């Protein structure tokens, strides 16, 4: 039965080349204007919860709308609800990667729109990813055992949590195949109290008993890195209780204060007990393309897997978590599927990589394209300069902090982040003698007061819309995190951010003094 003339006239032309060019140019122009004017927006959105439902209809349109109308609504209603992560005044969290080649690579990925779950489904998607992961591994000076050329291999995951789930699943199954499925209740995983929360989430998903998740306390004595002695003591205690040490997640560049775990001694201890070691360098890993930072992952040769997020500091848009393994077969044994409808000669030949067996989902995007474009468009020298420039800007901010006697750097600087706060002496000196005497309850009270005022300072800075920062609470100290990572940030933006901090510190301290009088 043929389609009637009446119905044929209603069929949409879903990819008219001329219309694609016209609308594509409009989108590019819109984004170019957005970035040209991005500093004019308050960094943090000021909308109230539920704002968008008051601006847009409560159901989809019955007929088509023009791209002009849609872009108008994006400008009027969507942009005001954004926190502008690419603003040069964004110094919070760890920034997301951004660059022209990164965005164009993402466009190519969406444009080709292939689902490269196995080699046969799109050979270029698989082979480019394998190639790019070896390229990047060599830039990081990873041991050959992590590269395809050394019988290891790399894969692009969506995020760190996925990387940990995959490696933790591999470690779990490797043990259970030997000891039996019932042993899962005895498996124990280890990290520090500074390890990212995604590790705990991954452990729950993989089926680790919550009571067997070890969060080992860190202290000033080790700069809040995981102590090898503490790890060994906890492992011995678990073995005495009949438990089975399974997996250690060591971190290079923790989220709160960018602390660094000592990999070599930790890996040696874990290896004594046959544990899987994963090194999470989500933020800081990109810096290891610079020789002066590469030493911070010395010992990685003793680990089983290593990951970092190119979408944090390597100019690549979300999502692009790079994971390398010494023994990819462990991953494949845990995650492989072999349904009849995916059988093909290339897979049967055992000469290709089928990335569906290296990740959680079956389908996967052609993410290697954007990373490939970034590496080729900039090259290792420019990428190193990018990292070094940000570290230099963070150092500059730290110098500004030290110059103002009311402030201090709360934790040692690593990479491109400064953790600072109003100095305790500035808080106490700011109060009336009578108030201090009335509330003298020891050092704990003073610490609380210092933390409270620093929290007020951060709130005021962010409310101004002129800069955006976040905080950390480590060792009882509330510190403001100032992280340099935006592609557009310059010394001017860093200096302006410090001026904003000083202005609001004046107001916060004056307000506190007035309240006590």
Short mmCIF file of C-alpha atoms in Angstrom, two decimals:
data_model
loop_
_atom_site.label_atom_id
_atom_site.label_comp_id
_atom_site.label_asym_id
_atom_site.label_seq_id
_atom_site.Cartn_x
_atom_site.Cartn_y
_atom_site.Cartn_z
CA UNK A 1 0.00 0.00 0.00
CA UNK A 2 1.49 3.32 -1.07
CA UNK A 3 1.36 6.51 0.96
CA UNK A 4 -1.49 8.70 -0.20
CA UNK A 5 -0.73 12.08 -1.74
CA UNK A 6 -2.46 13.76 1.18
CA UNK A 7 -0.24 12.02 3.77
CA UNK A 8 2.86 12.40 1.64
CA UNK A 9 2.51 16.18 1.79
CA UNK A 10 2.59 15.98 5.61
CA UNK A 11 5.89 14.08 5.81
CA UNK A 12 8.62 16.32 7.23
CA UNK A 13 11.98 16.75 5.58
CA UNK A 14 13.99 15.99 8.72
CA UNK A 15 17.39 16.98 7.36
CA UNK A 16 17.16 19.53 4.60
CA UNK A 17 20.80 20.64 4.02
CA UNK A 18 19.94 24.28 3.37
CA UNK A 19 17.74 24.54 6.45
CA UNK A 20 20.38 22.76 8.51
CA UNK A 21 22.96 25.33 7.42
CA UNK A 22 20.61 28.22 8.16
CA UNK A 23 19.66 27.04 11.64
CA UNK A 24 23.18 25.86 12.40
CA UNK A 25 24.59 29.28 11.65
CA UNK A 26 21.98 30.84 13.91
CA UNK A 27 22.93 28.54 16.78
CA UNK A 28 26.65 29.28 16.31
CA UNK A 29 25.94 33.01 16.22
CA UNK A 30 23.82 32.71 19.36
CA UNK A 31 26.59 30.91 21.23
CA UNK A 32 29.26 33.29 19.95
CA UNK A 33 27.22 36.24 21.25
CA UNK A 34 26.70 34.41 24.55
CA UNK A 35 30.43 33.95 25.09
CA UNK A 36 31.16 37.48 23.93
CA UNK A 37 28.85 38.80 26.65
CA UNK A 38 29.24 36.12 29.30
CA UNK A 39 30.86 38.45 31.83
CA UNK A 40 27.70 40.56 31.89
CA UNK A 41 25.70 37.79 33.53
CA UNK A 42 25.70 37.14 37.27
CA UNK A 43 27.74 33.94 37.60
CA UNK A 44 25.14 32.18 39.75
CA UNK A 45 21.54 32.13 38.57
CA UNK A 46 19.16 34.23 40.65
CA UNK A 47 15.92 32.50 39.71
CA UNK A 48 13.58 30.96 42.29
CA UNK A 49 12.68 27.25 42.30
CA UNK A 50 9.87 26.51 39.86
CA UNK A 51 10.48 29.69 37.85
CA UNK A 52 10.46 27.98 34.45
CA UNK A 53 6.98 26.49 34.74
CA UNK A 54 5.66 30.03 35.07
CA UNK A 55 7.36 31.08 31.85
CA UNK A 56 6.65 28.18 29.50
CA UNK A 57 3.45 26.33 28.51
CA UNK A 58 2.46 23.23 30.46
CA UNK A 59 2.29 21.05 27.33
CA UNK A 60 4.13 20.63 24.03
CA UNK A 61 2.95 22.68 21.02
CA UNK A 62 0.47 21.05 18.65
CA UNK A 63 2.22 22.55 15.64
CA UNK A 64 5.79 23.38 14.73
CA UNK A 65 7.53 26.52 15.96
CA UNK A 66 10.34 28.41 14.25
CA UNK A 67 13.96 28.32 15.41
CA UNK A 68 13.73 32.09 15.80
CA UNK A 69 10.94 31.71 18.37
CA UNK A 70 12.77 28.94 20.18
CA UNK A 71 16.04 30.90 20.38
CA UNK A 72 14.13 33.90 21.70
CA UNK A 73 12.76 31.76 24.50
CA UNK A 74 16.20 30.32 25.26
CA UNK A 75 17.55 33.83 25.61
CA UNK A 76 14.62 35.04 27.71
CA UNK A 77 13.97 32.04 29.95
CA UNK A 78 16.81 29.50 29.81
CA UNK A 79 19.88 31.73 30.01
CA UNK A 80 18.67 33.49 33.20
CA UNK A 81 18.34 30.06 34.82
CA UNK A 82 21.92 29.05 34.05
CA UNK A 83 24.87 29.08 36.37
CA UNK A 84 27.50 30.19 33.89
CA UNK A 85 30.16 27.52 34.22
CA UNK A 86 32.29 29.03 31.46
CA UNK A 87 32.26 32.51 32.96
CA UNK A 88 35.78 33.78 33.71
CA UNK A 89 34.40 34.68 37.15
CA UNK A 90 33.50 31.06 37.94
CA UNK A 91 35.98 29.73 40.52
CA UNK A 92 33.81 27.05 42.15
CA UNK A 93 33.97 23.24 42.21
CA UNK A 94 36.27 22.05 39.41
CA UNK A 95 35.34 23.74 36.15
CA UNK A 96 34.06 21.85 33.14
CA UNK A 97 36.25 21.76 30.04
CA UNK A 98 35.58 24.12 27.16
CA UNK A 99 37.28 25.06 23.89
CA UNK A 100 36.41 25.66 20.26
CA UNK A 101 37.79 22.31 19.04
CA UNK A 102 36.09 20.58 21.97
CA UNK A 103 32.71 22.04 21.05
CA UNK A 104 33.19 21.34 17.35
CA UNK A 105 34.18 17.78 18.16
CA UNK A 106 30.99 17.43 20.18
CA UNK A 107 29.07 18.75 17.19
CA UNK A 108 30.69 16.15 14.93
CA UNK A 109 29.88 13.46 17.47
CA UNK A 110 26.22 14.47 17.47
CA UNK A 111 26.22 14.98 13.72
CA UNK A 112 27.50 11.51 12.87
CA UNK A 113 25.38 10.11 15.71
CA UNK A 114 26.84 6.61 15.58
CA UNK A 115 26.34 4.07 18.37
CA UNK A 116 29.78 2.47 18.43
CA UNK A 117 29.03 -0.37 20.83
CA UNK A 118 31.32 -2.79 19.01
CA UNK A 119 33.99 -2.48 16.33
CA UNK A 120 31.67 -3.63 13.55
CA UNK A 121 29.02 -1.01 14.37
CA UNK A 122 31.46 1.78 13.50
CA UNK A 123 35.14 0.84 13.14
CA UNK A 124 36.43 4.42 13.16
CA UNK A 125 34.74 5.15 16.51
CA UNK A 126 36.50 2.22 18.16
CA UNK A 127 39.89 2.60 16.53
CA UNK A 128 40.10 6.36 17.08
CA UNK A 129 39.27 5.91 20.76
CA UNK A 130 41.98 3.28 21.19
CA UNK A 131 44.46 5.48 19.36
CA UNK A 132 43.59 8.62 21.31
CA UNK A 133 43.77 6.81 24.64
CA UNK A 134 47.29 5.66 23.80
CA UNK A 135 48.20 9.19 22.69
CA UNK A 136 46.98 10.65 25.95
CA UNK A 137 48.52 7.88 28.01
CA UNK A 138 51.90 8.70 26.47
CA UNK A 139 51.40 12.42 27.22
CA UNK A 140 50.84 11.46 30.86
CA UNK A 141 53.91 9.20 30.75
CA UNK A 142 51.81 6.28 31.95
CA UNK A 143 53.59 2.93 32.17
CA UNK A 144 53.44 1.00 28.90
CA UNK A 145 51.45 -1.68 30.72
CA UNK A 146 48.45 0.69 30.69
CA UNK A 147 48.55 1.19 26.91
CA UNK A 148 47.22 -0.95 24.08
CA UNK A 149 50.79 -1.11 22.84
CA UNK A 150 51.70 -2.79 26.14
CA UNK A 151 48.69 -5.15 26.36
CA UNK A 152 46.71 -2.80 28.61
CA UNK A 153 44.22 -0.31 27.24
CA UNK A 154 42.10 2.77 27.69
CA UNK A 155 38.42 3.62 27.34
CA UNK A 156 36.41 6.83 27.60
CA UNK A 157 33.75 6.62 30.30
CA UNK A 158 31.11 9.20 31.11
CA UNK A 159 32.40 10.10 34.56
CA UNK A 160 34.53 8.97 37.49
CA UNK A 161 31.66 7.12 39.16
CA UNK A 162 31.28 4.93 36.07
CA UNK A 163 35.03 4.28 36.00
CA UNK A 164 35.00 3.19 39.64
CA UNK A 165 31.90 1.02 39.19
CA UNK A 166 33.50 -0.77 36.24
CA UNK A 167 36.84 -1.40 37.97
CA UNK A 168 35.21 -2.31 41.28
CA UNK A 169 32.96 -4.79 39.48
CA UNK A 170 36.02 -6.34 37.85
CA UNK A 171 37.82 -6.62 41.18
CA UNK A 172 34.73 -8.10 42.85
CA UNK A 173 34.17 -10.75 40.20
CA UNK A 174 37.83 -11.69 40.08
CA UNK A 175 37.69 -12.58 43.79
CA UNK A 176 34.24 -14.19 43.70
CA UNK A 177 35.17 -16.48 40.82
CA UNK A 178 37.87 -17.87 43.08
CA UNK A 179 36.11 -17.85 46.47
CA UNK A 180 32.45 -18.25 45.50
CA UNK A 181 29.52 -15.85 45.30
CA UNK A 182 28.69 -16.14 49.00
CA UNK A 183 31.93 -14.33 49.84
CA UNK A 184 30.51 -11.00 48.63
CA UNK A 185 29.37 -10.18 52.18
CA UNK A 186 33.01 -10.32 53.33
CA UNK A 187 34.52 -8.01 50.70
CA UNK A 188 35.94 -4.74 52.03
CA UNK A 189 36.84 -1.57 50.12
CA UNK A 190 39.09 1.25 51.33
CA UNK A 191 39.47 4.98 50.84
CA UNK A 192 40.13 8.02 52.98
CA UNK A 193 37.71 10.54 54.43
CA UNK A 194 38.77 12.79 51.53
CA UNK A 195 37.92 10.26 48.80
CA UNK A 196 35.16 11.45 46.49
CA UNK A 197 31.62 10.42 47.41
CA UNK A 198 31.24 8.66 44.05
CA UNK A 199 33.32 5.82 45.52
CA UNK A 200 30.70 5.17 48.18
CA UNK A 201 27.94 5.33 45.58
CA UNK A 202 29.82 2.87 43.36
CA UNK A 203 30.33 0.47 46.26
CA UNK A 204 26.58 0.43 46.98
CA UNK A 205 25.76 -0.24 43.34
CA UNK A 206 28.29 -3.09 43.13
CA UNK A 207 26.81 -4.74 46.21
CA UNK A 208 29.47 -4.10 48.85
CA UNK A 209 27.99 -4.32 52.34
CA UNK A 210 27.83 -0.71 53.65
CA UNK A 211 29.43 -1.96 56.86
CA UNK A 212 32.45 -3.02 54.80
CA UNK A 213 33.12 0.42 53.35
CA UNK A 214 36.18 1.83 55.09
CA UNK A 215 36.62 5.58 55.36
CA UNK A 216 40.06 6.06 56.90
CA UNK A 217 40.55 9.32 58.77
CA UNK A 218 43.23 11.69 57.50
CA UNK A 219 45.09 14.31 59.52
CA UNK A 220 47.30 17.36 59.26
CA UNK A 221 50.35 15.16 59.80
CA UNK A 222 49.96 13.68 56.30
CA UNK A 223 48.51 16.85 54.72
CA UNK A 224 45.19 14.95 54.63
CA UNK A 225 46.58 12.27 52.35
CA UNK A 226 45.81 8.66 53.21
CA UNK A 227 48.36 7.30 55.69
CA UNK A 228 49.92 3.94 54.65
CA UNK A 229 50.25 2.95 58.31
CA UNK A 230 46.56 3.65 58.92
CA UNK A 231 45.61 1.62 55.85
CA UNK A 232 47.71 -1.35 56.97
CA UNK A 233 46.24 -1.27 60.48
CA UNK A 234 42.67 -1.24 59.17
CA UNK A 235 43.42 -4.11 56.76
CA UNK A 236 44.92 -6.24 59.56
CA UNK A 237 41.86 -5.55 61.70
CA UNK A 238 39.54 -6.66 58.89
CA UNK A 239 41.51 -9.84 58.23
CA UNK A 240 41.37 -10.69 61.93
CA UNK A 241 37.58 -10.48 61.66
CA UNK A 242 37.51 -12.89 58.73
CA UNK A 243 36.92 -10.21 56.08
CA UNK A 244 38.52 -9.97 52.64
CA UNK A 245 40.35 -6.79 51.52
CA UNK A 246 39.24 -6.12 47.95
CA UNK A 247 39.84 -2.64 46.56
CA UNK A 248 41.66 0.58 47.37
CA UNK A 249 40.70 3.90 45.81
CA UNK A 250 43.68 6.25 46.07
CA UNK A 251 43.26 9.91 45.11
CA UNK A 252 45.58 12.42 43.50
CA UNK A 253 43.96 15.82 43.99
CA UNK A 254 41.01 15.40 46.35
CA UNK A 255 37.86 17.41 45.75
CA UNK A 256 37.91 19.36 49.00
CA UNK A 257 41.52 20.60 49.15
CA UNK A 258 43.40 18.75 46.34
CA UNK A 259 45.30 16.55 48.80
CA UNK A 260 47.49 13.81 47.31
CA UNK A 261 47.62 10.23 48.55
CA UNK A 262 51.14 8.67 48.53
CA UNK A 263 50.72 6.09 45.77
CA UNK A 264 53.89 4.03 46.07
CA UNK A 265 53.56 2.93 49.72
CA UNK A 266 49.78 2.54 49.45
CA UNK A 267 50.05 0.37 46.34
CA UNK A 268 52.75 -1.78 47.91
CA UNK A 269 50.54 -2.47 50.93
CA UNK A 270 47.50 -3.23 48.76
CA UNK A 271 49.58 -5.54 46.57
CA UNK A 272 50.66 -7.52 49.64
CA UNK A 273 47.02 -8.45 50.18
CA UNK A 274 46.10 -9.01 46.53
CA UNK A 275 43.86 -5.93 46.38
CA UNK A 276 42.86 -4.01 43.27
CA UNK A 277 44.19 -0.43 43.34
CA UNK A 278 42.41 2.29 41.41
CA UNK A 279 43.98 5.76 41.19
CA UNK A 280 41.40 8.54 40.89
CA UNK A 281 42.97 11.72 39.52
CA UNK A 282 39.72 13.18 38.20
CA UNK A 283 40.81 16.82 38.46
CA UNK A 284 44.57 16.71 38.86
CA UNK A 285 45.36 14.06 36.28
CA UNK A 286 45.46 16.60 33.45
CA UNK A 287 48.34 18.42 35.16
CA UNK A 288 50.48 15.28 34.85
CA UNK A 289 51.15 16.10 31.20
CA UNK A 290 53.59 18.61 32.78
CA UNK A 291 56.81 16.97 34.01
CA UNK A 292 56.78 19.01 37.22
CA UNK A 293 53.42 17.46 38.23
CA UNK A 294 53.95 13.97 36.79
CA UNK A 295 55.91 12.98 39.91
CA UNK A 296 52.66 13.15 41.92
CA UNK A 297 51.49 9.92 40.28
CA UNK A 298 54.76 8.09 40.81
CA UNK A 299 53.73 4.65 41.95
CA UNK A 300 50.89 4.38 39.45
CA UNK A 301 52.90 1.58 37.85
CA UNK A 302 51.92 -0.52 40.89
CA UNK A 303 48.19 0.18 40.45
CA UNK A 304 45.63 -1.75 38.40
CA UNK A 305 43.72 1.19 36.93
CA UNK A 306 43.97 4.96 36.57
CA UNK A 307 41.42 7.58 35.55
CA UNK A 308 41.09 11.32 35.12
CA UNK A 309 38.47 13.59 33.61
CA UNK A 310 39.57 15.33 30.43
CA UNK A 311 36.30 17.25 30.80
CA UNK A 312 37.66 19.03 33.87
CA UNK A 313 40.99 20.62 32.97
CA UNK A 314 41.90 19.48 29.48
CA UNK A 315 39.63 21.74 27.42
CA UNK A 316 37.23 18.92 26.51
CA UNK A 317 33.46 19.31 27.09
CA UNK A 318 31.45 16.91 29.23
CA UNK A 319 31.50 13.98 29.27
CA UNK A 320 34.98 12.50 28.91
CA UNK A 321 36.44 10.40 31.74
CA UNK A 322 39.58 8.60 30.59
CA UNK A 323 40.20 5.19 32.18
CA UNK A 324 43.24 2.96 31.66
CA UNK A 325 43.65 -0.63 32.84
CA UNK A 326 46.57 -3.03 32.97
CA UNK A 327 44.28 -6.00 32.43
CA UNK A 328 41.29 -5.08 30.26
CA UNK A 329 40.28 -8.76 30.15
CA UNK A 330 39.14 -8.46 33.78
CA UNK A 331 36.72 -5.75 32.71
CA UNK A 332 35.51 -7.75 29.71
CA UNK A 333 34.88 -10.87 31.81
CA UNK A 334 32.59 -8.85 34.10
CA UNK A 335 30.81 -6.64 31.58
CA UNK A 336 30.66 -8.57 28.30
CA UNK A 337 27.45 -9.56 26.53
CA UNK A 338 27.20 -11.81 23.50
CA UNK A 339 23.66 -11.88 22.12
CA UNK A 340 23.04 -13.46 18.74
CA UNK A 341 22.00 -10.19 17.13
CA UNK A 342 25.46 -8.68 17.80
CA UNK A 343 27.53 -11.58 16.48
CA UNK A 344 29.93 -10.71 13.67
CA UNK A 345 33.16 -11.95 12.12
CA UNK A 346 35.32 -9.12 13.49
CA UNK A 347 34.36 -9.89 17.08
CA UNK A 348 34.79 -13.62 16.52
CA UNK A 349 38.31 -12.99 15.22
CA UNK A 350 39.39 -11.64 18.65
CA UNK A 351 41.39 -8.97 16.81
CA UNK A 352 39.21 -5.97 17.67
CA UNK A 353 38.05 -4.06 20.75
CA UNK A 354 34.32 -4.11 21.46
CA UNK A 355 33.91 -1.18 23.85
CA UNK A 356 30.43 -2.28 24.89
CA UNK A 357 32.28 -4.77 27.12
CA UNK A 358 34.35 -2.03 28.77
CA UNK A 359 31.46 0.04 30.16
CA UNK A 360 28.08 -0.13 31.89
CA UNK A 361 25.75 0.58 29.00
CA UNK A 362 25.63 -1.02 25.57
CA UNK A 363 25.35 2.05 23.37
CA UNK A 364 28.09 4.66 23.41
CA UNK A 365 28.80 8.01 21.83
CA UNK A 366 31.76 8.83 19.58
CA UNK A 367 33.39 10.81 22.39
CA UNK A 368 36.91 10.25 21.08
CA UNK A 369 36.27 12.81 18.33
CA UNK A 370 36.25 15.80 20.66
CA UNK A 371 39.33 14.64 22.56
CA UNK A 372 41.12 14.00 19.26
CA UNK A 373 40.28 17.50 18.02
CA UNK A 374 41.53 19.05 21.27
CA UNK A 375 44.83 17.14 21.22
CA UNK A 376 45.45 17.92 17.56
CA UNK A 377 44.30 21.55 17.64
CA UNK A 378 46.53 22.51 20.59
CA UNK A 379 49.32 19.98 20.84
CA UNK A 380 51.16 19.03 24.01
CA UNK A 381 53.11 22.32 24.35
CA UNK A 382 50.00 24.51 24.33
CA UNK A 383 48.14 22.13 26.62
CA UNK A 384 51.01 22.26 29.11
CA UNK A 385 51.03 26.06 28.92
CA UNK A 386 47.30 26.03 29.60
CA UNK A 387 47.82 24.04 32.82
CA UNK A 388 50.81 26.12 33.90
CA UNK A 389 48.98 29.39 33.27
CA UNK A 390 46.14 28.35 35.56
CA UNK A 391 48.57 27.23 38.26
CA UNK A 392 50.31 30.61 37.95
CA UNK A 393 47.00 32.46 38.32
CA UNK A 394 46.19 30.45 41.45
CA UNK A 395 49.61 31.30 42.85
CA UNK A 396 48.93 34.97 42.10
CA UNK A 397 45.64 34.77 44.00
CA UNK A 398 47.48 33.15 46.92
CA UNK A 399 49.94 36.03 47.00
CA UNK A 400 47.03 38.48 47.20
CA UNK A 401 45.59 36.50 50.13
CA UNK A 402 48.88 36.57 52.02
CA UNK A 403 49.33 40.32 51.47
CA UNK A 404 46.10 41.00 53.42
CA UNK A 405 46.86 40.23 57.06
CA UNK A 406 43.20 39.51 57.79
CA UNK A 407 43.36 36.32 55.70
CA UNK A 408 45.35 33.13 55.55
CA UNK A 409 45.82 30.21 53.19
CA UNK A 410 44.11 27.39 55.06
CA UNK A 411 45.70 24.39 53.34
CA UNK A 412 48.82 23.94 51.20
CA UNK A 413 48.33 24.91 47.56
CA UNK A 414 48.26 22.11 45.02
CA UNK A 415 47.67 22.61 41.31
CA UNK A 416 45.39 25.58 40.53
CA UNK A 417 43.33 25.88 43.71
CA UNK A 418 43.72 28.06 46.79
CA UNK A 419 41.84 27.32 50.01
CA UNK A 420 41.71 30.48 52.11
CA UNK A 421 39.77 32.04 54.98
CA UNK A 422 39.53 35.04 57.24
CA UNK A 423 42.28 34.52 59.80
CA UNK A 424 41.05 33.57 63.29
CA UNK A 425 42.90 36.55 64.77
CA UNK A 426 40.95 38.91 62.52
CA UNK A 427 37.68 37.45 63.79
CA UNK A 428 38.60 37.60 67.49
CA UNK A 429 40.23 41.04 67.23
CA UNK A 430 37.07 42.22 65.52
CA UNK A 431 34.94 41.53 68.61
CA UNK A 432 34.57 43.61 71.71
CA UNK A 433 36.55 42.47 74.74
CA UNK A 434 33.32 42.15 76.72
CA UNK A 435 31.79 39.79 74.17
CA UNK A 436 34.87 37.57 74.13
CA UNK A 437 34.85 37.36 77.92
CA UNK A 438 31.14 36.55 78.04
CA UNK A 439 31.53 33.74 75.49
CA UNK A 440 34.86 32.28 76.45
CA UNK A 441 34.19 28.58 76.05
CA UNK A 442 37.64 27.64 74.76
CA UNK A 443 39.07 27.02 71.32
CA UNK A 444 35.98 25.16 70.05
CA UNK A 445 33.88 28.31 70.37
CA UNK A 446 36.52 30.38 68.56
CA UNK A 447 36.70 27.87 65.73
CA UNK A 448 32.92 27.91 65.37
CA UNK A 449 32.87 31.69 65.20
CA UNK A 450 35.63 31.76 62.59
CA UNK A 451 33.85 29.16 60.46
CA UNK A 452 30.54 30.98 60.75
CA UNK A 453 31.99 34.29 59.54
CA UNK A 454 33.80 32.64 56.65
CA UNK A 455 30.55 30.97 55.61
CA UNK A 456 28.86 34.39 55.69
CA UNK A 457 31.68 35.81 53.58
CA UNK A 458 31.27 33.10 50.93
CA UNK A 459 27.52 33.60 50.86
CA UNK A 460 27.97 37.33 50.33
CA UNK A 461 30.53 36.88 47.54
CA UNK A 462 28.29 34.47 45.65
CA UNK A 463 25.19 36.60 46.18
CA UNK A 464 26.97 39.53 44.53
CA UNK A 465 26.92 37.70 41.18
CA UNK A 466 30.44 38.98 40.47
CA UNK A 467 32.24 35.75 41.40
CA UNK A 468 31.36 32.20 42.36
CA UNK A 469 33.32 30.05 44.81
CA UNK A 470 32.55 27.03 46.97
CA UNK A 471 33.83 25.77 50.32
CA UNK A 472 35.50 22.85 52.07
CA UNK A 473 35.25 21.71 55.69
CA UNK A 474 38.35 19.68 56.53
CA UNK A 475 39.96 19.11 59.92
CA UNK A 476 37.34 21.37 61.50
CA UNK A 477 38.35 24.29 59.26
CA UNK A 478 35.86 25.95 56.95
CA UNK A 479 37.81 27.27 53.97
CA UNK A 480 36.75 29.01 50.77
CA UNK A 481 37.91 27.17 47.64
CA UNK A 482 39.17 29.35 44.80
CA UNK A 483 39.78 27.15 41.78
CA UNK A 484 41.19 28.50 38.52
CA UNK A 485 40.12 26.40 35.55
CA UNK A 486 37.99 28.41 33.16
CA UNK A 487 39.15 28.75 29.57
CA UNK A 488 38.44 32.51 29.56
CA UNK A 489 40.00 33.47 32.91
CA UNK A 490 42.85 36.00 33.01
CA UNK A 491 44.82 37.80 35.71
CA UNK A 492 42.26 40.60 35.54
CA UNK A 493 39.47 38.26 36.62
CA UNK A 494 41.55 36.84 39.47
CA UNK A 495 42.37 40.32 40.75
CA UNK A 496 38.74 41.38 40.50
CA UNK A 497 37.60 38.27 42.39
CA UNK A 498 39.99 39.11 45.22
CA UNK A 499 38.66 42.67 45.31
CA UNK A 500 35.13 41.27 45.65
CA UNK A 501 36.30 39.10 48.57
CA UNK A 502 37.92 42.05 50.31
CA UNK A 503 34.89 44.29 49.88
CA UNK A 504 32.54 41.73 51.38
CA UNK A 505 35.01 40.85 54.13
CA UNK A 506 34.89 44.51 55.17
CA UNK A 507 31.11 44.34 55.38
CA UNK A 508 30.97 40.96 57.13
CA UNK A 509 33.52 41.95 59.77
CA UNK A 510 31.89 45.33 60.31
CA UNK A 511 28.47 43.71 60.66
CA UNK A 512 29.82 41.18 63.15
CA UNK A 513 31.49 43.91 65.21
CA UNK A 514 28.34 45.99 65.24
CA UNK A 515 26.23 43.00 66.35
CA UNK A 516 28.51 42.40 69.34
CA UNK A 517 28.54 45.98 70.55
#
